[in-house]
Amino acid sequence: MQYSAKVMDHFANPRNVGEIPEASGVGEVGNPACGDIMKMSIQVKDNVITDVKFKTFGCGAAIATSSISTEMIKGKTIDEALKITNKAVAEALGGLPPTKMHCSVLAEEAIEAAIDDYLKKTTGKGLEKKKSLSHDEHHHEHGE
Amino acid sequence: MQNIYMDNTSGTPLHPEVKEVITQFLHKGFGNPSNLHQFGRVTGEAIQQAREQVANLINARPNEIIFTSSGTEANNFALKGILAAHKKKGNHIITSEIEHFSVLNPLKTLEKSGYEVTRLQVDKYGMIDPEDIKKAVKPTTVMISVMYANGEIGTIEPVGEISAITKEKDIIFHTDAVAAAGNIPIDVNGTHIDALSMSANQFGGPSGVGALYLREGIRILPFIEGGVQEGGRRAGTENVIGIVGMGKAAELARLEIPERTNKVRKLRDRLKDGILKTINNIHINGHPTDHIPGNLSLCIEYIEGESILLFLDMQGIAISSGSACTSRSLKASHVIMATGVDAALAQGTVLFSLGINNSETDVHYILEKLPPIVERLRQMSPLYSESQLSQS
C-alpha cells in the first residue's frame, strides 16, 4: 500500500486544524471502533462557508481527506459544498488506496453533518435526505 | 536521516554470517539434491547439515525437521496434516483466540468440514490459563495448538504446563513458535512438544523458508505430493539456498541466545521506561516479565497507530502498528482486543520490536522523536480535546 505524494503532503502538513469557537455548525462522524473520527466545524456568513476547521482521530488517509476537504469547501456556498462527493475528495488527493476509500466517505459525511447542524440551528430543520450512507452502513460493505 | 529498524517481528535483517554462507553457496550449490552425482551431493549434504543445525536449535533430531516455505506453511501443514492422519481418534481441537491467522484461518476451514474447535480466551496479559485447557479437553480431543509466544504483544505462553496436560491425556501438542524459535531457548524434549512451527526470518535467516518439527512416530498426511523430498511429506525440489541460510541462522541463534537476550532486553526496557517518562496515557501490552526480549507493544491513548507509524517513518524509524487502518481487514488487532483493551485505545497500538542490530543511539533517537509526534497528533485528535475538557 502506498499513499500518493498529495496524501502525504496533507497528512504531514494538514490545513485548517482546530475548532472554531462558537461555530455556525459542527459535525462529528465515525467511531473509534472503525478507527476514525472526524469533527468538522464551519463558520457560515450569507450562505457562504467563510471558515472551516477540523480535528481527526485516524490514519494517514483520514487526516489527509479531512484536510483537503476543508480546503475544498472554504469559500463555497452551502449548496456547492453539499455537491462535493467522496470521489472528488479522493481525486483531489491524487487517489487513495482501495482500503482507504472509506476515509473519503467519512470526509463527505463530516461536511454534511456540519451543514446539517448549521441548518438545524438556523432554520430548525436539517438536511432533508442525507445523500451518502451512514458510516456504519458503509462499514458493512467491507464484509467485516 | 536515520535508518532505524525496529520491526523485527515482521522479519529480522539477514545476519552477516548468514549472508556470507548464502553468497558462498550460490557459487557451488546448483545441483538437485535428489541426484546421486557430485553436484547433487553438494546440495544434499548442505541440506542435511542445515537439518542438523535447525534440529539442534530446539533439541530435536534431524529426521524430525521438515523444511517448508514459511511459518505459515508449517502451521497449515501441522493442523491439516496431523488432523487428517488422526481422523479416527476424534475431531476436536483446542486453540486460543490470539493465534496467528495461519492457525486461525485453517481452523475455520476445518470447522466447515466437520471439526469442532474450542478457542480459549486469554487474560489481560494475553496469557492462557492451563486450567482452561484441562476443562476444555473431551474424549474426542485430538490436538491442542497454542502458540509458544505471541509476536504482537510478546507474551510467552505456559507451554510447559500445557505440554504436561497433553502428554498425560495423550493429545498431540502443536505450537506455533514462529515468534519464539531462535529468540528464546526451546527444548522440544524438556517440554514435551509434538509439533512446532518456525520461520527463518525471525532469527536472522532469509525469508521464504521455515520448518515444521514433527516428533518421530506422529503421523501426518503429506502437504505437497510428488517426489520423496522431506520424506515424501513435503515434495518439490528444495529451496537449497534458503535452507542453508536457515541452518546457519539457527546455529548462530543457538550459540548467541543468552548474549542477544541480554542486549535486546536492556534496550527494550530503556525504551519502555523512556516512553513512560515522557508520554502520559500509555498502556503497555503483553506480560510484564514473560515476554519475547525485544518486544514492546503499547497503546498510545487518543491517537491512531498508522499515523504514528507514518510520522516515525518520516524520521527514518520503522515500526509496526496494530490499528484497524494498518491491517487490510479494517479491524483492530484481534490479539490486542482479546486482552480486553477498549476499541479506541486498541487503535493506538504501536509495536517496537527490537533486535540485535539496535543500539543505545537508536533508543535515544526514538525517545527524542516520538513525544513531539504524539503531542502533534493529540492536538489534532477530537478524542484528546474532549478528554482535556472533561478533566478541567
Coordinates of C-alpha atoms in Angstrom, one line a residue:
Chain A
M1 CA 0.0 0.0 0.0
Q2 CA 1.4 3.4 -1.0
Y3 CA 0.0 6.8 -0.4
S4 CA 0.2 9.5 -3.1
A5 CA 2.5 12.5 -2.6
K6 CA -0.6 14.7 -2.2
V7 CA -1.9 12.5 0.6
M8 CA 1.5 12.6 2.4
D9 CA 1.6 16.3 2.0
H10 CA -1.8 16.8 3.6
F11 CA -1.0 14.3 6.3
A12 CA 2.3 15.8 7.2
N13 CA 1.1 19.5 6.8
P14 CA -2.6 19.4 7.5
R15 CA -4.5 22.6 6.7
N16 CA -7.2 24.1 8.9
V17 CA -6.6 22.0 12.0
G18 CA -8.6 23.1 15.1
E19 CA -12.0 24.1 16.3
I20 CA -14.0 27.3 15.6
P21 CA -15.3 28.7 18.9
E22 CA -19.0 29.4 18.5
A23 CA -19.1 27.8 15.1
S24 CA -22.2 28.1 12.9
G25 CA -22.3 24.3 12.6
V26 CA -20.3 21.3 14.0
G27 CA -20.4 17.8 12.7
E28 CA -18.8 14.7 14.1
V29 CA -18.8 11.4 12.3
G30 CA -17.2 7.9 12.6
N31 CA -16.5 5.9 15.6
P32 CA -13.3 4.7 17.4
A33 CA -14.0 1.0 16.7
C34 CA -13.7 1.7 13.0
G35 CA -10.5 3.6 13.6
D36 CA -11.5 7.1 12.7
I37 CA -13.5 10.1 14.0
M38 CA -13.8 13.4 12.1
K39 CA -15.0 16.6 13.7
M40 CA -15.6 19.5 11.4
S41 CA -16.7 23.0 12.4
I42 CA -17.8 25.6 9.9
Q43 CA -18.5 29.4 10.1
V44 CA -21.2 30.5 7.7
K45 CA -22.0 34.0 6.6
D46 CA -24.6 34.9 4.0
N47 CA -24.8 31.3 3.0
V48 CA -21.1 31.1 2.4
I49 CA -18.7 28.9 4.4
T50 CA -16.2 31.6 5.5
D51 CA -14.1 29.4 7.7
V52 CA -13.7 25.7 8.5
K53 CA -11.6 23.7 10.9
F54 CA -11.2 20.0 11.6
K55 CA -10.0 17.6 14.2
T56 CA -9.4 14.0 13.3
F57 CA -8.6 10.8 15.1
G58 CA -7.4 8.4 12.5
C59 CA -4.9 7.1 10.0
G60 CA -2.9 9.0 7.4
A61 CA -5.8 8.9 4.8
A62 CA -8.3 10.1 7.4
I63 CA -6.2 13.1 8.3
A64 CA -5.4 13.9 4.6
T65 CA -9.1 13.7 3.5
S66 CA -10.2 15.9 6.4
S67 CA -7.5 18.4 5.5
I68 CA -8.2 18.6 1.8
S69 CA -12.0 18.7 2.2
T70 CA -11.7 21.8 4.4
E71 CA -9.8 23.4 1.5
M72 CA -12.5 22.3 -0.9
I73 CA -15.4 23.8 1.0
K74 CA -13.8 27.0 2.2
G75 CA -15.4 30.0 0.4
K76 CA -18.1 27.8 -1.1
T77 CA -21.9 28.3 -0.7
I78 CA -23.8 25.6 1.3
D79 CA -25.2 24.2 -1.9
E80 CA -21.8 24.0 -3.6
A81 CA -20.3 22.3 -0.5
L82 CA -23.0 19.7 -0.4
K83 CA -22.2 18.8 -4.0
I84 CA -18.7 17.6 -3.1
T85 CA -18.6 13.8 -3.3
N86 CA -16.2 11.4 -1.7
K87 CA -14.9 10.6 -5.1
A88 CA -14.0 14.2 -5.7
V89 CA -12.2 14.3 -2.3
A90 CA -10.2 11.2 -3.3
E91 CA -9.4 12.5 -6.7
A92 CA -8.2 15.8 -5.3
L93 CA -5.7 13.8 -3.3
G94 CA -4.4 12.0 -6.4
G95 CA -6.3 8.9 -5.4
L96 CA -6.5 6.7 -2.3
P97 CA -5.6 3.0 -1.8
P98 CA -8.8 0.9 -2.2
T99 CA -8.9 0.0 1.6
K100 CA -8.8 3.7 2.4
M101 CA -11.7 4.9 0.3
H102 CA -13.9 4.8 3.4
C103 CA -11.9 7.8 4.7
S104 CA -13.1 9.9 1.8
V105 CA -16.7 8.8 2.6
L106 CA -16.1 10.0 6.1
A107 CA -14.9 13.4 4.9
E108 CA -18.0 13.8 2.8
E109 CA -20.2 12.8 5.8
A110 CA -18.4 15.3 8.1
I111 CA -19.1 18.1 5.7
E112 CA -22.8 17.1 5.6
A113 CA -23.0 16.7 9.3
A114 CA -21.6 20.2 9.9
I115 CA -24.0 21.7 7.4
D116 CA -26.9 19.7 8.8
D117 CA -26.1 21.1 12.3
Y118 CA -25.9 24.7 10.8
L119 CA -29.3 24.3 9.1
K120 CA -30.9 22.9 12.2
K121 CA -29.6 25.9 14.2
T122 CA -30.7 28.5 11.7
T123 CA -33.9 27.0 10.2
G124 CA -34.9 24.5 12.8
K125 CA -34.8 21.9 10.1
G126 CA -31.7 19.8 9.0
L127 CA -30.9 18.3 5.6
E128 CA -33.9 16.6 4.1
K129 CA -32.1 13.5 3.0
K130 CA -28.5 12.6 3.6
K131 CA -27.0 11.7 0.2
S132 CA -24.4 9.3 1.5
L133 CA -24.7 6.2 3.6
S134 CA -24.1 6.4 7.3
H135 CA -20.6 5.4 8.3
D136 CA -21.8 2.2 10.0
E137 CA -23.7 1.0 6.9
H138 CA -20.7 1.8 4.8
H139 CA -18.5 -0.3 7.1
H140 CA -20.7 -3.3 6.5
E141 CA -19.8 -3.1 2.8
H142 CA -16.3 -4.2 3.7
G143 CA -17.9 -7.5 4.8
E144 CA -16.4 -7.1 8.2
Chain B
M1 CA 18.1 10.9 8.3
Q2 CA 18.5 7.8 10.4
N3 CA 17.7 4.3 9.4
I4 CA 16.3 2.6 12.5
Y5 CA 14.7 -0.8 12.1
M6 CA 12.5 -1.8 15.0
D7 CA 10.2 -4.1 13.2
N8 CA 11.9 -7.4 13.8
T9 CA 8.6 -9.2 14.4
S10 CA 7.9 -8.6 10.7
G11 CA 11.2 -10.1 9.8
T12 CA 14.8 -9.7 11.0
P13 CA 17.6 -8.4 8.9
L14 CA 19.8 -11.1 7.4
H15 CA 22.7 -11.9 9.8
P16 CA 26.0 -11.0 8.1
E17 CA 27.4 -14.5 8.7
V18 CA 24.2 -16.0 7.1
K19 CA 24.6 -13.7 4.1
E20 CA 28.2 -14.9 3.8
V21 CA 27.2 -18.6 3.8
I22 CA 24.5 -18.0 1.3
T23 CA 26.7 -16.0 -1.0
Q24 CA 29.4 -18.7 -0.9
F25 CA 26.8 -21.3 -1.6
L26 CA 25.4 -19.5 -4.6
H27 CA 28.7 -20.3 -6.4
K28 CA 28.6 -24.1 -5.9
G29 CA 25.1 -25.1 -4.9
F30 CA 23.0 -25.6 -8.1
G31 CA 22.8 -29.4 -8.2
N32 CA 19.4 -31.1 -7.5
P33 CA 19.8 -32.6 -4.0
S34 CA 17.9 -35.7 -5.2
N35 CA 20.7 -36.6 -7.6
L36 CA 23.5 -39.0 -6.9
H37 CA 26.2 -37.2 -8.8
Q38 CA 28.7 -34.9 -7.3
F39 CA 26.6 -31.8 -7.9
G40 CA 23.6 -33.3 -6.2
R41 CA 25.8 -34.5 -3.3
V42 CA 27.0 -31.0 -2.6
T43 CA 23.4 -29.6 -2.1
G44 CA 22.2 -32.8 -0.5
E45 CA 24.9 -32.7 2.1
A46 CA 24.3 -28.9 2.7
I47 CA 20.6 -29.6 3.4
Q48 CA 21.5 -32.4 5.8
Q49 CA 23.8 -30.1 7.7
A50 CA 21.1 -27.4 7.8
R51 CA 18.7 -30.0 9.1
E52 CA 21.1 -30.8 12.0
Q53 CA 21.6 -27.2 12.8
V54 CA 17.8 -26.5 12.9
A55 CA 17.2 -29.6 15.0
N56 CA 19.9 -28.6 17.4
L57 CA 18.3 -25.2 18.0
I58 CA 15.2 -26.9 19.6
N59 CA 16.9 -30.1 20.8
A60 CA 15.2 -32.3 18.2
R61 CA 16.6 -35.0 15.9
P62 CA 17.5 -34.1 12.3
N63 CA 14.9 -36.5 10.9
E64 CA 12.2 -34.7 12.8
I65 CA 12.7 -31.5 10.8
I66 CA 10.6 -30.9 7.6
F67 CA 11.6 -27.8 5.7
T68 CA 8.7 -25.6 4.4
S69 CA 8.4 -22.3 2.6
S70 CA 7.4 -20.3 5.8
G71 CA 6.0 -20.5 9.3
T72 CA 2.5 -20.1 7.7
E73 CA 3.0 -23.2 5.7
A74 CA 4.3 -25.1 8.7
N75 CA 1.2 -24.1 10.7
N76 CA -1.1 -25.1 7.8
F77 CA 0.8 -28.4 7.4
A78 CA 0.7 -29.3 11.1
L79 CA -3.0 -28.6 11.5
K80 CA -4.4 -30.1 8.3
G81 CA -1.8 -32.9 8.0
I82 CA -2.0 -34.2 11.6
L83 CA -5.7 -33.9 12.0
A84 CA -6.3 -35.7 8.7
A85 CA -4.0 -38.6 9.8
H86 CA -5.9 -38.9 13.1
K87 CA -9.5 -38.8 11.9
K88 CA -10.4 -42.0 13.7
K89 CA -9.3 -40.6 17.0
G90 CA -11.6 -37.6 17.1
N91 CA -12.5 -34.3 15.6
H92 CA -11.9 -31.8 18.4
I93 CA -9.1 -29.2 18.5
I94 CA -8.3 -26.7 21.3
T95 CA -6.6 -23.4 20.4
S96 CA -6.5 -19.8 21.7
E97 CA -8.1 -16.7 20.3
I98 CA -4.8 -14.9 19.9
E99 CA -3.2 -17.3 17.4
H100 CA -1.7 -16.1 14.2
F101 CA -4.1 -16.1 11.1
S102 CA -2.1 -19.0 9.7
V103 CA -3.6 -21.0 12.6
L104 CA -7.0 -19.3 13.0
N105 CA -7.9 -19.4 9.3
P106 CA -7.0 -23.1 8.6
L107 CA -9.1 -24.0 11.7
K108 CA -12.0 -22.0 10.4
T109 CA -11.8 -24.1 7.2
L110 CA -11.5 -27.3 9.1
E111 CA -14.6 -26.3 11.2
K112 CA -16.6 -26.2 8.0
S113 CA -15.6 -29.7 7.1
G114 CA -16.8 -31.1 10.5
Y115 CA -14.1 -30.4 13.0
E116 CA -15.0 -28.9 16.3
V117 CA -12.8 -26.0 17.5
T118 CA -12.6 -24.6 21.1
R119 CA -10.9 -21.2 21.2
L120 CA -9.7 -20.3 24.7
Q121 CA -9.7 -16.8 26.0
V122 CA -6.7 -15.1 27.4
D123 CA -6.1 -12.8 30.4
K124 CA -5.2 -9.1 30.2
Y125 CA -1.6 -10.1 29.5
G126 CA -2.6 -12.4 26.6
M127 CA -1.8 -15.4 28.8
I128 CA -3.7 -18.7 28.6
D129 CA -4.8 -20.4 31.8
P130 CA -3.7 -24.1 31.6
E131 CA -6.7 -24.9 33.8
D132 CA -9.0 -23.8 31.0
I133 CA -7.3 -26.3 28.7
K134 CA -8.0 -29.1 31.3
K135 CA -11.6 -28.1 31.3
A136 CA -11.9 -28.0 27.5
V137 CA -10.5 -31.5 26.9
K138 CA -13.0 -34.0 25.7
P139 CA -12.7 -37.7 24.7
T140 CA -12.7 -36.5 21.1
T141 CA -9.8 -34.0 21.5
V142 CA -7.1 -34.9 19.1
M143 CA -4.9 -31.9 19.2
I144 CA -4.1 -28.7 21.1
S145 CA -2.5 -25.9 19.1
V146 CA -1.3 -23.0 21.3
M147 CA 1.4 -20.5 20.2
Y148 CA 4.8 -20.6 22.1
A149 CA 4.9 -16.8 22.2
N150 CA 2.7 -14.1 20.6
G151 CA 4.6 -11.9 18.1
E152 CA 2.3 -8.9 18.5
I153 CA 2.4 -8.5 22.3
G154 CA 5.4 -10.7 23.1
T155 CA 3.7 -12.8 25.8
I156 CA 5.2 -16.3 26.3
E157 CA 2.5 -18.9 26.9
P158 CA 2.8 -21.5 29.6
V159 CA 3.8 -24.3 27.1
G160 CA 5.4 -26.4 29.8
E161 CA 2.2 -26.7 31.7
I162 CA 0.2 -27.3 28.5
S163 CA 2.5 -30.0 27.4
A164 CA 2.2 -31.8 30.7
I165 CA -1.6 -31.9 30.2
T166 CA -1.3 -33.1 26.5
K167 CA 1.3 -35.8 27.4
E168 CA -0.8 -37.1 30.3
K169 CA -4.0 -37.2 28.2
D170 CA -2.3 -38.5 25.0
I171 CA -3.3 -35.4 23.0
I172 CA -1.0 -34.1 20.2
F173 CA 0.6 -30.7 21.1
H174 CA 1.4 -28.4 18.3
T175 CA 2.9 -25.0 19.0
D176 CA 3.4 -22.1 16.6
A177 CA 6.9 -21.0 17.7
V178 CA 7.4 -18.5 14.8
A179 CA 7.9 -15.6 17.2
A180 CA 9.8 -17.7 19.8
A181 CA 12.2 -20.0 17.9
G182 CA 15.7 -18.5 17.7
N183 CA 14.8 -15.8 20.2
I184 CA 14.3 -17.8 23.4
P185 CA 15.6 -21.2 24.3
I186 CA 13.3 -24.1 23.2
D187 CA 13.7 -27.8 24.1
V188 CA 11.1 -30.0 22.5
N189 CA 12.0 -32.9 24.8
G190 CA 12.4 -31.0 28.0
T191 CA 9.0 -29.6 27.2
H192 CA 7.1 -32.4 25.6
I193 CA 6.2 -30.8 22.2
D194 CA 4.9 -33.0 19.3
A195 CA 4.9 -30.4 16.5
L196 CA 6.4 -27.0 16.3
S197 CA 6.4 -24.3 13.5
M198 CA 9.2 -21.9 12.9
S199 CA 10.4 -19.3 10.4
A200 CA 14.0 -18.4 9.5
N201 CA 13.4 -14.7 9.0
Q202 CA 12.6 -14.4 12.7
F203 CA 16.2 -15.1 13.8
G204 CA 18.5 -13.7 11.1
G205 CA 17.8 -16.1 8.4
P206 CA 16.3 -15.4 4.9
S207 CA 12.6 -15.1 4.3
G208 CA 10.8 -17.8 2.2
V209 CA 11.9 -20.7 4.4
G210 CA 10.6 -22.2 7.5
A211 CA 10.3 -25.6 9.2
L212 CA 8.0 -28.0 10.9
Y213 CA 9.4 -30.1 13.7
L214 CA 7.4 -33.3 14.0
R215 CA 8.1 -35.8 16.8
E216 CA 9.1 -39.1 15.4
G217 CA 6.2 -41.5 15.4
I218 CA 3.5 -38.8 15.0
R219 CA 1.6 -39.4 11.7
I220 CA 0.9 -36.7 9.2
L221 CA -0.5 -36.6 5.8
P222 CA 1.7 -35.2 3.0
F223 CA 1.2 -31.5 2.4
I224 CA 2.5 -31.3 -1.1
E225 CA 2.6 -34.6 -3.0
G226 CA 5.2 -35.5 -5.6
G227 CA 8.7 -36.8 -5.1
V228 CA 10.4 -38.1 -2.0
Q229 CA 11.7 -34.8 -0.7
E230 CA 11.3 -34.3 3.0
G231 CA 10.4 -37.9 3.4
G232 CA 7.7 -37.6 0.9
R233 CA 5.7 -35.4 3.2
R234 CA 6.5 -32.1 1.5
A235 CA 7.5 -32.8 -2.1
G236 CA 9.2 -30.4 -4.5
T237 CA 12.8 -29.6 -5.2
E238 CA 14.2 -28.0 -2.0
N239 CA 14.9 -24.2 -1.6
V240 CA 18.5 -25.1 -1.0
I241 CA 19.8 -21.5 -0.6
G242 CA 17.1 -20.7 1.9
I243 CA 17.6 -23.9 3.8
V244 CA 21.3 -23.4 4.0
G245 CA 20.7 -19.9 5.3
M246 CA 18.2 -21.1 7.9
G247 CA 20.7 -23.7 9.1
K248 CA 23.4 -21.1 9.7
A249 CA 21.0 -18.7 11.3
A250 CA 19.8 -21.5 13.7
E251 CA 23.4 -22.4 14.6
L252 CA 24.2 -18.8 15.4
A253 CA 21.0 -18.2 17.3
R254 CA 21.6 -21.3 19.5
L255 CA 25.0 -20.1 20.4
E256 CA 24.1 -16.4 20.9
I257 CA 20.6 -16.5 22.5
P258 CA 21.9 -15.6 26.0
E259 CA 24.0 -12.7 24.8
R260 CA 21.3 -11.4 22.4
T261 CA 18.6 -11.6 25.1
N262 CA 20.7 -9.6 27.5
K263 CA 21.4 -6.9 25.0
V264 CA 18.0 -6.6 23.5
R265 CA 16.1 -6.8 26.7
K266 CA 18.1 -3.9 28.2
L267 CA 17.4 -1.7 25.2
R268 CA 13.7 -2.6 25.2
D269 CA 13.4 -1.8 28.9
R270 CA 15.2 1.5 28.4
L271 CA 12.9 2.4 25.5
K272 CA 9.9 1.5 27.6
D273 CA 11.0 3.5 30.7
G274 CA 11.8 6.5 28.5
I275 CA 8.4 6.4 26.8
L276 CA 6.6 6.1 30.1
K277 CA 8.6 9.0 31.5
T278 CA 7.9 11.4 28.5
I279 CA 4.4 10.5 27.3
N280 CA 1.3 10.1 29.5
N281 CA -1.7 7.8 29.0
I282 CA 0.3 4.8 27.7
H283 CA -0.9 1.3 28.1
I284 CA 1.8 -1.4 27.8
N285 CA 0.6 -4.7 26.2
G286 CA 1.7 -8.2 27.0
H287 CA 3.1 -9.8 30.1
P288 CA 5.4 -7.7 32.2
T289 CA 8.1 -10.3 32.6
D290 CA 7.3 -13.4 30.5
H291 CA 7.8 -11.9 27.1
I292 CA 10.0 -12.1 24.0
P293 CA 13.1 -10.0 24.9
G294 CA 12.8 -7.3 22.2
N295 CA 9.0 -6.9 22.1
L296 CA 7.5 -3.6 23.3
S297 CA 3.8 -3.2 22.3
L298 CA 1.9 -0.2 23.6
C299 CA -1.3 1.7 23.1
I300 CA -1.0 5.4 23.0
E301 CA -4.3 6.9 24.0
Y302 CA -6.3 9.4 21.9
I303 CA -4.4 8.8 18.6
E304 CA -4.2 6.2 15.9
G305 CA -1.3 3.8 15.2
E306 CA -0.9 4.2 11.5
S307 CA -0.4 8.0 11.9
I308 CA 2.3 7.4 14.4
L309 CA 3.9 4.8 12.1
L310 CA 3.9 7.3 9.2
F311 CA 5.4 10.2 11.2
L312 CA 8.1 7.9 12.6
D313 CA 8.8 6.6 9.1
M314 CA 9.4 10.2 8.0
Q315 CA 12.1 10.3 10.7
G316 CA 13.7 7.1 9.5
I317 CA 12.2 4.9 12.2
A318 CA 10.4 1.6 11.1
I319 CA 7.9 0.0 13.4
S320 CA 4.5 -1.8 13.2
S321 CA 1.0 -0.8 14.2
G322 CA -1.9 -2.9 15.3
S323 CA -4.6 -0.4 14.3
A324 CA -7.5 -1.2 12.0
C325 CA -6.2 1.2 9.4
T326 CA -2.9 -0.6 9.0
S327 CA -4.4 -4.0 8.6
R328 CA -6.3 -4.7 5.4
S329 CA -9.2 -6.1 7.3
L330 CA -10.1 -2.7 8.8
K331 CA -10.3 -4.2 12.2
A332 CA -8.0 -3.5 15.2
S333 CA -5.7 -6.4 16.1
H334 CA -7.6 -9.4 17.4
V335 CA -4.8 -10.0 19.8
I336 CA -5.0 -6.6 21.4
M337 CA -8.8 -6.8 21.5
A338 CA -8.6 -10.3 23.1
T339 CA -6.6 -8.8 26.1
G340 CA -9.6 -6.6 26.8
V341 CA -8.3 -3.3 25.6
D342 CA -11.1 -0.9 24.6
A343 CA -11.7 -0.4 20.9
A344 CA -10.5 3.2 20.7
L345 CA -7.4 2.5 22.7
A346 CA -6.6 -0.5 20.6
Q347 CA -6.4 1.8 17.5
G348 CA -3.4 3.5 19.1
T349 CA -1.3 0.3 19.2
V350 CA 2.3 0.5 18.1
L351 CA 4.9 -2.3 18.2
F352 CA 8.6 -1.7 18.6
S353 CA 10.3 -5.0 18.1
L354 CA 14.0 -4.6 18.8
G355 CA 16.7 -6.8 17.5
I356 CA 20.4 -7.4 17.7
N357 CA 21.0 -4.6 15.2
N358 CA 19.6 -1.9 17.5
S359 CA 21.8 0.3 19.7
E360 CA 21.5 2.8 22.6
T361 CA 21.7 5.5 20.0
D362 CA 18.5 4.2 18.3
V363 CA 16.7 4.2 21.6
H364 CA 17.8 7.8 22.3
Y365 CA 16.8 8.9 18.9
I366 CA 13.3 7.4 19.2
L367 CA 12.8 9.0 22.6
E368 CA 13.7 12.3 21.1
K369 CA 11.3 12.0 18.1
L370 CA 8.3 10.2 19.5
P371 CA 7.0 12.6 22.1
P372 CA 6.5 15.6 19.7
I373 CA 4.8 13.3 17.2
V374 CA 2.4 12.0 19.8
E375 CA 1.7 15.6 21.0
R376 CA 1.1 16.8 17.5
L377 CA -1.4 14.0 16.7
R378 CA -3.1 14.5 20.1
Q379 CA -3.6 18.2 19.3
M380 CA -5.3 17.1 16.1
S381 CA -7.5 14.5 17.8
P382 CA -11.1 15.2 18.8
L383 CA -10.8 12.5 21.5
Y384 CA -7.9 14.3 23.2
S385 CA -9.6 17.7 23.3
E386 CA -12.7 16.0 24.8
S387 CA -10.7 14.3 27.4
Q388 CA -8.9 17.5 28.3
L389 CA -12.3 19.3 28.7
S390 CA -13.7 16.6 31.0
Q391 CA -10.6 16.8 33.2
S392 CA -10.7 20.6 33.6

